Amino acid sequence: QRRRAATQPSGLAPAVVSASDVDPHEQTMTTVMLRNIPNNYTRTMLMELLDSEGFAGCYDFLYMPRDYKTQAGLGFAFVNLVRHEVGERMCKHLSGFRRWAIPSAKSCVVGWSGPEQQGLQANIERYRNSSVMHESVPEECKPLMLVDGVPVKFPSATRKLWPPHEKYGVRARRC
């Protein structure tokens, strides 16, 4: 079993961390979820924010779900970064972010997406056959794939796409 020493303040013996204690899956994660995004933010506004905050060309997938009836954002987005280290940097840099392009008191919360939605290929497979890719859905509401910061055609569906259900994205109403 391999072990490595962690850096400790001088005068203390180095802590020993087992390599088996580090989850190898965590080190390959590249997809983050941004939460508490203002509902009036658009995908374009989010891209401009990411680019201006030092992440231009560092992400290859972006999806910001929207309510199809109101066109309002649902307050979260998925971003796949090109490397795990860039994802770590995004988590640190955007956690607590509040300098939105529009007035909002929301504070961004950033974390890793679930293990089933990690990496570019997993995101492509999750959405390529989804109703969100139907021709009736506006481009601004669809997931976006990029190469070097430039949008590219999303891979085609492998089966017939149905339009989204009319209640998709509509939050439950209380009586």
mmCIF file with all atom_site columns, C-alpha atoms in Angstrom:
data_model
loop_
_atom_site.group_PDB
_atom_site.id
_atom_site.type_symbol
_atom_site.label_atom_id
_atom_site.label_alt_id
_atom_site.label_comp_id
_atom_site.label_asym_id
_atom_site.label_entity_id
_atom_site.label_seq_id
_atom_site.pdbx_PDB_ins_code
_atom_site.Cartn_x
_atom_site.Cartn_y
_atom_site.Cartn_z
_atom_site.occupancy
_atom_site.B_iso_or_equiv
_atom_site.pdbx_formal_charge
_atom_site.auth_seq_id
_atom_site.auth_comp_id
_atom_site.auth_asym_id
_atom_site.auth_atom_id
_atom_site.pdbx_PDB_model_num
ATOM 1   C CA . GLN A 1 1   ? 0.000   0.000  0.000   1.00 0.00 ? 1   GLN A CA 1
ATOM 2   C CA . ARG A 1 2   ? 1.487   3.325  -1.112  1.00 0.00 ? 2   ARG A CA 1
ATOM 3   C CA . ARG A 1 3   ? 1.582   6.207  1.336   1.00 0.00 ? 3   ARG A CA 1
ATOM 4   C CA . ARG A 1 4   ? 2.463   9.834  0.910   1.00 0.00 ? 4   ARG A CA 1
ATOM 5   C CA . ALA A 1 5   ? 3.385   12.510 3.390   1.00 0.00 ? 5   ALA A CA 1
ATOM 6   C CA . ALA A 1 6   ? 1.243   15.609 3.707   1.00 0.00 ? 6   ALA A CA 1
ATOM 7   C CA . THR A 1 7   ? 2.894   18.951 4.394   1.00 0.00 ? 7   THR A CA 1
ATOM 8   C CA . GLN A 1 8   ? 2.684   19.952 8.058   1.00 0.00 ? 8   GLN A CA 1
ATOM 9   C CA . PRO A 1 9   ? 3.834   23.059 9.918   1.00 0.00 ? 9   PRO A CA 1
ATOM 10  C CA . SER A 1 10  ? 7.506   22.846 10.944  1.00 0.00 ? 10  SER A CA 1
ATOM 11  C CA . GLY A 1 11  ? 8.144   20.952 14.146  1.00 0.00 ? 11  GLY A CA 1
ATOM 12  C CA . LEU A 1 12  ? 5.366   18.454 13.527  1.00 0.00 ? 12  LEU A CA 1
ATOM 13  C CA . ALA A 1 13  ? 5.810   15.005 12.067  1.00 0.00 ? 13  ALA A CA 1
ATOM 14  C CA . PRO A 1 14  ? 4.305   14.692 8.577   1.00 0.00 ? 14  PRO A CA 1
ATOM 15  C CA . ALA A 1 15  ? 0.821   13.226 8.503   1.00 0.00 ? 15  ALA A CA 1
ATOM 16  C CA . VAL A 1 16  ? 0.544   9.990  6.585   1.00 0.00 ? 16  VAL A CA 1
ATOM 17  C CA . VAL A 1 17  ? -2.302  9.770  4.092   1.00 0.00 ? 17  VAL A CA 1
ATOM 18  C CA . SER A 1 18  ? -3.098  6.476  2.474   1.00 0.00 ? 18  SER A CA 1
ATOM 19  C CA . ALA A 1 19  ? -3.504  6.626  -1.306  1.00 0.00 ? 19  ALA A CA 1
ATOM 20  C CA . SER A 1 20  ? -6.582  4.451  -0.834  1.00 0.00 ? 20  SER A CA 1
ATOM 21  C CA . ASP A 1 21  ? -8.139  7.275  1.228   1.00 0.00 ? 21  ASP A CA 1
ATOM 22  C CA . VAL A 1 22  ? -8.262  9.508  -1.847  1.00 0.00 ? 22  VAL A CA 1
ATOM 23  C CA . ASP A 1 23  ? -11.266 8.668  -3.998  1.00 0.00 ? 23  ASP A CA 1
ATOM 24  C CA . PRO A 1 24  ? -9.831  8.236  -7.517  1.00 0.00 ? 24  PRO A CA 1
ATOM 25  C CA . HIS A 1 25  ? -13.248 9.046  -9.034  1.00 0.00 ? 25  HIS A CA 1
ATOM 26  C CA . GLU A 1 26  ? -13.213 12.450 -7.339  1.00 0.00 ? 26  GLU A CA 1
ATOM 27  C CA . GLN A 1 27  ? -9.951  13.304 -9.072  1.00 0.00 ? 27  GLN A CA 1
ATOM 28  C CA . THR A 1 28  ? -11.481 12.652 -12.496 1.00 0.00 ? 28  THR A CA 1
ATOM 29  C CA . MET A 1 29  ? -14.613 14.738 -11.936 1.00 0.00 ? 29  MET A CA 1
ATOM 30  C CA . THR A 1 30  ? -14.991 17.608 -14.396 1.00 0.00 ? 30  THR A CA 1
ATOM 31  C CA . THR A 1 31  ? -18.684 18.565 -14.286 1.00 0.00 ? 31  THR A CA 1
ATOM 32  C CA . VAL A 1 32  ? -19.835 21.140 -11.765 1.00 0.00 ? 32  VAL A CA 1
ATOM 33  C CA . MET A 1 33  ? -23.286 22.381 -10.870 1.00 0.00 ? 33  MET A CA 1
ATOM 34  C CA . LEU A 1 34  ? -23.745 26.097 -10.338 1.00 0.00 ? 34  LEU A CA 1
ATOM 35  C CA . ARG A 1 35  ? -26.734 26.926 -8.127  1.00 0.00 ? 35  ARG A CA 1
ATOM 36  C CA . ASN A 1 36  ? -28.476 30.150 -7.124  1.00 0.00 ? 36  ASN A CA 1
ATOM 37  C CA . ILE A 1 37  ? -28.070 31.721 -10.552 1.00 0.00 ? 37  ILE A CA 1
ATOM 38  C CA . PRO A 1 38  ? -30.521 34.616 -11.017 1.00 0.00 ? 38  PRO A CA 1
ATOM 39  C CA . ASN A 1 39  ? -33.629 33.351 -12.817 1.00 0.00 ? 39  ASN A CA 1
ATOM 40  C CA . ASN A 1 40  ? -33.399 36.118 -15.421 1.00 0.00 ? 40  ASN A CA 1
ATOM 41  C CA . TYR A 1 41  ? -29.884 35.072 -16.432 1.00 0.00 ? 41  TYR A CA 1
ATOM 42  C CA . THR A 1 42  ? -29.553 33.645 -19.929 1.00 0.00 ? 42  THR A CA 1
ATOM 43  C CA . ARG A 1 43  ? -27.118 31.059 -21.205 1.00 0.00 ? 43  ARG A CA 1
ATOM 44  C CA . THR A 1 44  ? -25.292 33.817 -23.074 1.00 0.00 ? 44  THR A CA 1
ATOM 45  C CA . MET A 1 45  ? -24.991 35.899 -19.900 1.00 0.00 ? 45  MET A CA 1
ATOM 46  C CA . LEU A 1 46  ? -23.625 32.888 -18.016 1.00 0.00 ? 46  LEU A CA 1
ATOM 47  C CA . MET A 1 47  ? -21.044 32.242 -20.745 1.00 0.00 ? 47  MET A CA 1
ATOM 48  C CA . GLU A 1 48  ? -19.971 35.893 -20.626 1.00 0.00 ? 48  GLU A CA 1
ATOM 49  C CA . LEU A 1 49  ? -19.630 35.651 -16.854 1.00 0.00 ? 49  LEU A CA 1
ATOM 50  C CA . LEU A 1 50  ? -17.564 32.440 -17.017 1.00 0.00 ? 50  LEU A CA 1
ATOM 51  C CA . ASP A 1 51  ? -15.325 33.894 -19.725 1.00 0.00 ? 51  ASP A CA 1
ATOM 52  C CA . SER A 1 52  ? -14.795 37.178 -17.872 1.00 0.00 ? 52  SER A CA 1
ATOM 53  C CA . GLU A 1 53  ? -13.952 35.334 -14.647 1.00 0.00 ? 53  GLU A CA 1
ATOM 54  C CA . GLY A 1 54  ? -11.050 33.511 -16.280 1.00 0.00 ? 54  GLY A CA 1
ATOM 55  C CA . PHE A 1 55  ? -12.688 30.361 -17.636 1.00 0.00 ? 55  PHE A CA 1
ATOM 56  C CA . ALA A 1 56  ? -12.763 31.215 -21.361 1.00 0.00 ? 56  ALA A CA 1
ATOM 57  C CA . GLY A 1 57  ? -11.914 28.100 -23.364 1.00 0.00 ? 57  GLY A CA 1
ATOM 58  C CA . CYS A 1 58  ? -11.864 25.982 -20.180 1.00 0.00 ? 58  CYS A CA 1
ATOM 59  C CA . TYR A 1 59  ? -15.324 24.429 -20.519 1.00 0.00 ? 59  TYR A CA 1
ATOM 60  C CA . ASP A 1 60  ? -16.735 22.229 -23.271 1.00 0.00 ? 60  ASP A CA 1
ATOM 61  C CA . PHE A 1 61  ? -20.353 21.844 -22.140 1.00 0.00 ? 61  PHE A CA 1
ATOM 62  C CA . LEU A 1 62  ? -22.916 24.187 -20.629 1.00 0.00 ? 62  LEU A CA 1
ATOM 63  C CA . TYR A 1 63  ? -26.573 23.610 -19.854 1.00 0.00 ? 63  TYR A CA 1
ATOM 64  C CA . MET A 1 64  ? -28.835 26.002 -17.994 1.00 0.00 ? 64  MET A CA 1
ATOM 65  C CA . PRO A 1 65  ? -32.377 24.566 -17.713 1.00 0.00 ? 65  PRO A CA 1
ATOM 66  C CA . ARG A 1 66  ? -35.245 26.959 -18.314 1.00 0.00 ? 66  ARG A CA 1
ATOM 67  C CA . ASP A 1 67  ? -38.979 27.043 -17.822 1.00 0.00 ? 67  ASP A CA 1
ATOM 68  C CA . TYR A 1 68  ? -40.314 26.808 -21.385 1.00 0.00 ? 68  TYR A CA 1
ATOM 69  C CA . LYS A 1 69  ? -43.462 28.810 -20.681 1.00 0.00 ? 69  LYS A CA 1
ATOM 70  C CA . THR A 1 70  ? -41.862 31.789 -18.951 1.00 0.00 ? 70  THR A CA 1
ATOM 71  C CA . GLN A 1 71  ? -38.339 31.434 -20.417 1.00 0.00 ? 71  GLN A CA 1
ATOM 72  C CA . ALA A 1 72  ? -37.016 32.021 -16.882 1.00 0.00 ? 72  ALA A CA 1
ATOM 73  C CA . GLY A 1 73  ? -33.991 30.083 -15.770 1.00 0.00 ? 73  GLY A CA 1
ATOM 74  C CA . LEU A 1 74  ? -34.480 27.480 -13.071 1.00 0.00 ? 74  LEU A CA 1
ATOM 75  C CA . GLY A 1 75  ? -31.546 28.880 -11.094 1.00 0.00 ? 75  GLY A CA 1
ATOM 76  C CA . PHE A 1 76  ? -28.888 26.272 -11.831 1.00 0.00 ? 76  PHE A CA 1
ATOM 77  C CA . ALA A 1 77  ? -26.532 25.154 -14.579 1.00 0.00 ? 77  ALA A CA 1
ATOM 78  C CA . PHE A 1 78  ? -24.170 22.306 -15.415 1.00 0.00 ? 78  PHE A CA 1
ATOM 79  C CA . VAL A 1 79  ? -20.695 23.141 -16.703 1.00 0.00 ? 79  VAL A CA 1
ATOM 80  C CA . ASN A 1 80  ? -18.149 20.557 -17.812 1.00 0.00 ? 80  ASN A CA 1
ATOM 81  C CA . LEU A 1 81  ? -14.553 21.711 -17.508 1.00 0.00 ? 81  LEU A CA 1
ATOM 82  C CA . VAL A 1 82  ? -11.727 20.418 -19.673 1.00 0.00 ? 82  VAL A CA 1
ATOM 83  C CA . ARG A 1 83  ? -9.685  19.297 -16.630 1.00 0.00 ? 83  ARG A CA 1
ATOM 84  C CA . HIS A 1 84  ? -10.438 18.411 -13.011 1.00 0.00 ? 84  HIS A CA 1
ATOM 85  C CA . GLU A 1 85  ? -8.074  21.117 -11.765 1.00 0.00 ? 85  GLU A CA 1
ATOM 86  C CA . VAL A 1 86  ? -10.041 23.776 -13.646 1.00 0.00 ? 86  VAL A CA 1
ATOM 87  C CA . GLY A 1 87  ? -13.209 22.467 -11.974 1.00 0.00 ? 87  GLY A CA 1
ATOM 88  C CA . GLU A 1 88  ? -11.560 22.823 -8.577  1.00 0.00 ? 88  GLU A CA 1
ATOM 89  C CA . ARG A 1 89  ? -10.573 26.381 -9.457  1.00 0.00 ? 89  ARG A CA 1
ATOM 90  C CA . MET A 1 90  ? -14.142 27.156 -10.587 1.00 0.00 ? 90  MET A CA 1
ATOM 91  C CA . CYS A 1 91  ? -15.577 25.738 -7.354  1.00 0.00 ? 91  CYS A CA 1
ATOM 92  C CA . LYS A 1 92  ? -13.306 27.980 -5.290  1.00 0.00 ? 92  LYS A CA 1
ATOM 93  C CA . HIS A 1 93  ? -13.616 31.077 -7.468  1.00 0.00 ? 93  HIS A CA 1
ATOM 94  C CA . LEU A 1 94  ? -17.392 31.135 -7.991  1.00 0.00 ? 94  LEU A CA 1
ATOM 95  C CA . SER A 1 95  ? -18.533 29.893 -4.568  1.00 0.00 ? 95  SER A CA 1
ATOM 96  C CA . GLY A 1 96  ? -20.207 32.901 -2.991  1.00 0.00 ? 96  GLY A CA 1
ATOM 97  C CA . PHE A 1 97  ? -20.103 34.872 -6.268  1.00 0.00 ? 97  PHE A CA 1
ATOM 98  C CA . ARG A 1 98  ? -22.527 37.835 -6.271  1.00 0.00 ? 98  ARG A CA 1
ATOM 99  C CA . ARG A 1 99  ? -21.319 40.210 -9.008  1.00 0.00 ? 99  ARG A CA 1
ATOM 100 C CA . TRP A 1 100 ? -24.113 39.295 -11.430 1.00 0.00 ? 100 TRP A CA 1
ATOM 101 C CA . ALA A 1 101 ? -24.704 41.328 -14.589 1.00 0.00 ? 101 ALA A CA 1
ATOM 102 C CA . ILE A 1 102 ? -28.227 42.057 -13.322 1.00 0.00 ? 102 ILE A CA 1
ATOM 103 C CA . PRO A 1 103 ? -29.382 43.106 -9.843  1.00 0.00 ? 103 PRO A CA 1
ATOM 104 C CA . SER A 1 104 ? -29.660 40.048 -7.595  1.00 0.00 ? 104 SER A CA 1
ATOM 105 C CA . ALA A 1 105 ? -28.964 39.181 -3.976  1.00 0.00 ? 105 ALA A CA 1
ATOM 106 C CA . LYS A 1 106 ? -28.285 35.551 -4.878  1.00 0.00 ? 106 LYS A CA 1
ATOM 107 C CA . SER A 1 107 ? -24.981 34.017 -3.851  1.00 0.00 ? 107 SER A CA 1
ATOM 108 C CA . CYS A 1 108 ? -23.657 31.281 -6.143  1.00 0.00 ? 108 CYS A CA 1
ATOM 109 C CA . VAL A 1 109 ? -23.154 27.806 -4.740  1.00 0.00 ? 109 VAL A CA 1
ATOM 110 C CA . VAL A 1 110 ? -20.811 25.527 -6.697  1.00 0.00 ? 110 VAL A CA 1
ATOM 111 C CA . GLY A 1 111 ? -20.269 21.796 -6.281  1.00 0.00 ? 111 GLY A CA 1
ATOM 112 C CA . TRP A 1 112 ? -19.485 18.684 -8.246  1.00 0.00 ? 112 TRP A CA 1
ATOM 113 C CA . SER A 1 113 ? -22.329 17.206 -10.225 1.00 0.00 ? 113 SER A CA 1
ATOM 114 C CA . GLY A 1 114 ? -23.352 13.641 -9.364  1.00 0.00 ? 114 GLY A CA 1
ATOM 115 C CA . PRO A 1 115 ? -21.196 10.707 -10.527 1.00 0.00 ? 115 PRO A CA 1
ATOM 116 C CA . GLU A 1 116 ? -23.704 9.771  -13.262 1.00 0.00 ? 116 GLU A CA 1
ATOM 117 C CA . GLN A 1 117 ? -23.244 13.189 -14.882 1.00 0.00 ? 117 GLN A CA 1
ATOM 118 C CA . GLN A 1 118 ? -19.473 13.562 -15.024 1.00 0.00 ? 118 GLN A CA 1
ATOM 119 C CA . GLY A 1 119 ? -17.537 14.371 -18.158 1.00 0.00 ? 119 GLY A CA 1
ATOM 120 C CA . LEU A 1 120 ? -18.383 15.579 -21.623 1.00 0.00 ? 120 LEU A CA 1
ATOM 121 C CA . GLN A 1 121 ? -19.461 12.181 -22.932 1.00 0.00 ? 121 GLN A CA 1
ATOM 122 C CA . ALA A 1 122 ? -21.838 11.543 -20.009 1.00 0.00 ? 122 ALA A CA 1
ATOM 123 C CA . ASN A 1 123 ? -23.466 14.941 -20.564 1.00 0.00 ? 123 ASN A CA 1
ATOM 124 C CA . ILE A 1 124 ? -23.815 14.316 -24.298 1.00 0.00 ? 124 ILE A CA 1
ATOM 125 C CA . GLU A 1 125 ? -25.437 10.934 -23.660 1.00 0.00 ? 125 GLU A CA 1
ATOM 126 C CA . ARG A 1 126 ? -27.752 12.401 -21.024 1.00 0.00 ? 126 ARG A CA 1
ATOM 127 C CA . TYR A 1 127 ? -29.108 15.125 -23.322 1.00 0.00 ? 127 TYR A CA 1
ATOM 128 C CA . ARG A 1 128 ? -28.747 14.048 -26.965 1.00 0.00 ? 128 ARG A CA 1
ATOM 129 C CA . ASN A 1 129 ? -31.987 12.011 -26.848 1.00 0.00 ? 129 ASN A CA 1
ATOM 130 C CA . SER A 1 130 ? -33.735 14.350 -24.428 1.00 0.00 ? 130 SER A CA 1
ATOM 131 C CA . SER A 1 131 ? -36.818 16.376 -25.324 1.00 0.00 ? 131 SER A CA 1
ATOM 132 C CA . VAL A 1 132 ? -34.752 19.474 -24.539 1.00 0.00 ? 132 VAL A CA 1
ATOM 133 C CA . MET A 1 133 ? -33.046 18.893 -27.917 1.00 0.00 ? 133 MET A CA 1
ATOM 134 C CA . HIS A 1 134 ? -36.357 18.874 -29.831 1.00 0.00 ? 134 HIS A CA 1
ATOM 135 C CA . GLU A 1 135 ? -36.587 21.361 -32.716 1.00 0.00 ? 135 GLU A CA 1
ATOM 136 C CA . SER A 1 136 ? -39.384 23.245 -30.914 1.00 0.00 ? 136 SER A CA 1
ATOM 137 C CA . VAL A 1 137 ? -37.016 24.229 -28.094 1.00 0.00 ? 137 VAL A CA 1
ATOM 138 C CA . PRO A 1 138 ? -35.245 27.583 -28.615 1.00 0.00 ? 138 PRO A CA 1
ATOM 139 C CA . GLU A 1 139 ? -31.460 27.294 -29.085 1.00 0.00 ? 139 GLU A CA 1
ATOM 140 C CA . GLU A 1 140 ? -30.809 29.413 -25.983 1.00 0.00 ? 140 GLU A CA 1
ATOM 141 C CA . CYS A 1 141 ? -32.600 26.753 -23.901 1.00 0.00 ? 141 CYS A CA 1
ATOM 142 C CA . LYS A 1 142 ? -30.590 23.785 -25.195 1.00 0.00 ? 142 LYS A CA 1
ATOM 143 C CA . PRO A 1 143 ? -27.358 22.321 -23.880 1.00 0.00 ? 143 PRO A CA 1
ATOM 144 C CA . LEU A 1 144 ? -24.307 23.752 -25.606 1.00 0.00 ? 144 LEU A CA 1
ATOM 145 C CA . MET A 1 145 ? -21.111 21.978 -26.597 1.00 0.00 ? 145 MET A CA 1
ATOM 146 C CA . LEU A 1 146 ? -17.936 23.980 -27.231 1.00 0.00 ? 146 LEU A CA 1
ATOM 147 C CA . VAL A 1 147 ? -14.426 23.423 -28.581 1.00 0.00 ? 147 VAL A CA 1
ATOM 148 C CA . ASP A 1 148 ? -11.845 25.982 -27.461 1.00 0.00 ? 148 ASP A CA 1
ATOM 149 C CA . GLY A 1 149 ? -14.672 28.268 -26.365 1.00 0.00 ? 149 GLY A CA 1
ATOM 150 C CA . VAL A 1 150 ? -16.474 28.132 -29.713 1.00 0.00 ? 150 VAL A CA 1
ATOM 151 C CA . PRO A 1 151 ? -19.958 26.548 -29.897 1.00 0.00 ? 151 PRO A CA 1
ATOM 152 C CA . VAL A 1 152 ? -20.111 23.432 -32.079 1.00 0.00 ? 152 VAL A CA 1
ATOM 153 C CA . LYS A 1 153 ? -22.985 21.259 -33.290 1.00 0.00 ? 153 LYS A CA 1
ATOM 154 C CA . PHE A 1 154 ? -24.328 19.005 -30.558 1.00 0.00 ? 154 PHE A CA 1
ATOM 155 C CA . PRO A 1 155 ? -24.206 15.310 -31.533 1.00 0.00 ? 155 PRO A CA 1
ATOM 156 C CA . SER A 1 156 ? -27.393 14.165 -33.231 1.00 0.00 ? 156 SER A CA 1
ATOM 157 C CA . ALA A 1 157 ? -30.079 12.193 -31.475 1.00 0.00 ? 157 ALA A CA 1
ATOM 158 C CA . THR A 1 158 ? -30.021 8.455  -31.936 1.00 0.00 ? 158 THR A CA 1
ATOM 159 C CA . ARG A 1 159 ? -33.813 8.129  -31.679 1.00 0.00 ? 159 ARG A CA 1
ATOM 160 C CA . LYS A 1 160 ? -36.958 10.156 -32.319 1.00 0.00 ? 160 LYS A CA 1
ATOM 161 C CA . LEU A 1 161 ? -37.220 13.229 -30.115 1.00 0.00 ? 161 LEU A CA 1
ATOM 162 C CA . TRP A 1 162 ? -40.557 14.259 -28.639 1.00 0.00 ? 162 TRP A CA 1
ATOM 163 C CA . PRO A 1 163 ? -41.344 17.847 -27.678 1.00 0.00 ? 163 PRO A CA 1
ATOM 164 C CA . PRO A 1 164 ? -41.003 18.637 -23.988 1.00 0.00 ? 164 PRO A CA 1
ATOM 165 C CA . HIS A 1 165 ? -44.033 18.185 -21.796 1.00 0.00 ? 165 HIS A CA 1
ATOM 166 C CA . GLU A 1 166 ? -45.825 21.501 -21.414 1.00 0.00 ? 166 GLU A CA 1
ATOM 167 C CA . LYS A 1 167 ? -45.247 21.472 -17.649 1.00 0.00 ? 167 LYS A CA 1
ATOM 168 C CA . TYR A 1 168 ? -41.473 20.935 -17.926 1.00 0.00 ? 168 TYR A CA 1
ATOM 169 C CA . GLY A 1 169 ? -39.721 23.406 -15.697 1.00 0.00 ? 169 GLY A CA 1
ATOM 170 C CA . VAL A 1 170 ? -42.916 24.734 -14.139 1.00 0.00 ? 170 VAL A CA 1
ATOM 171 C CA . ARG A 1 171 ? -42.528 24.673 -10.387 1.00 0.00 ? 171 ARG A CA 1
ATOM 172 C CA . ALA A 1 172 ? -45.281 23.075 -8.332  1.00 0.00 ? 172 ALA A CA 1
ATOM 173 C CA . ARG A 1 173 ? -47.919 25.566 -7.281  1.00 0.00 ? 173 ARG A CA 1
ATOM 174 C CA . ARG A 1 174 ? -49.155 25.602 -3.715  1.00 0.00 ? 174 ARG A CA 1
ATOM 175 C CA . CYS A 1 175 ? -52.899 25.652 -3.017  1.00 0.00 ? 175 CYS A CA 1
#
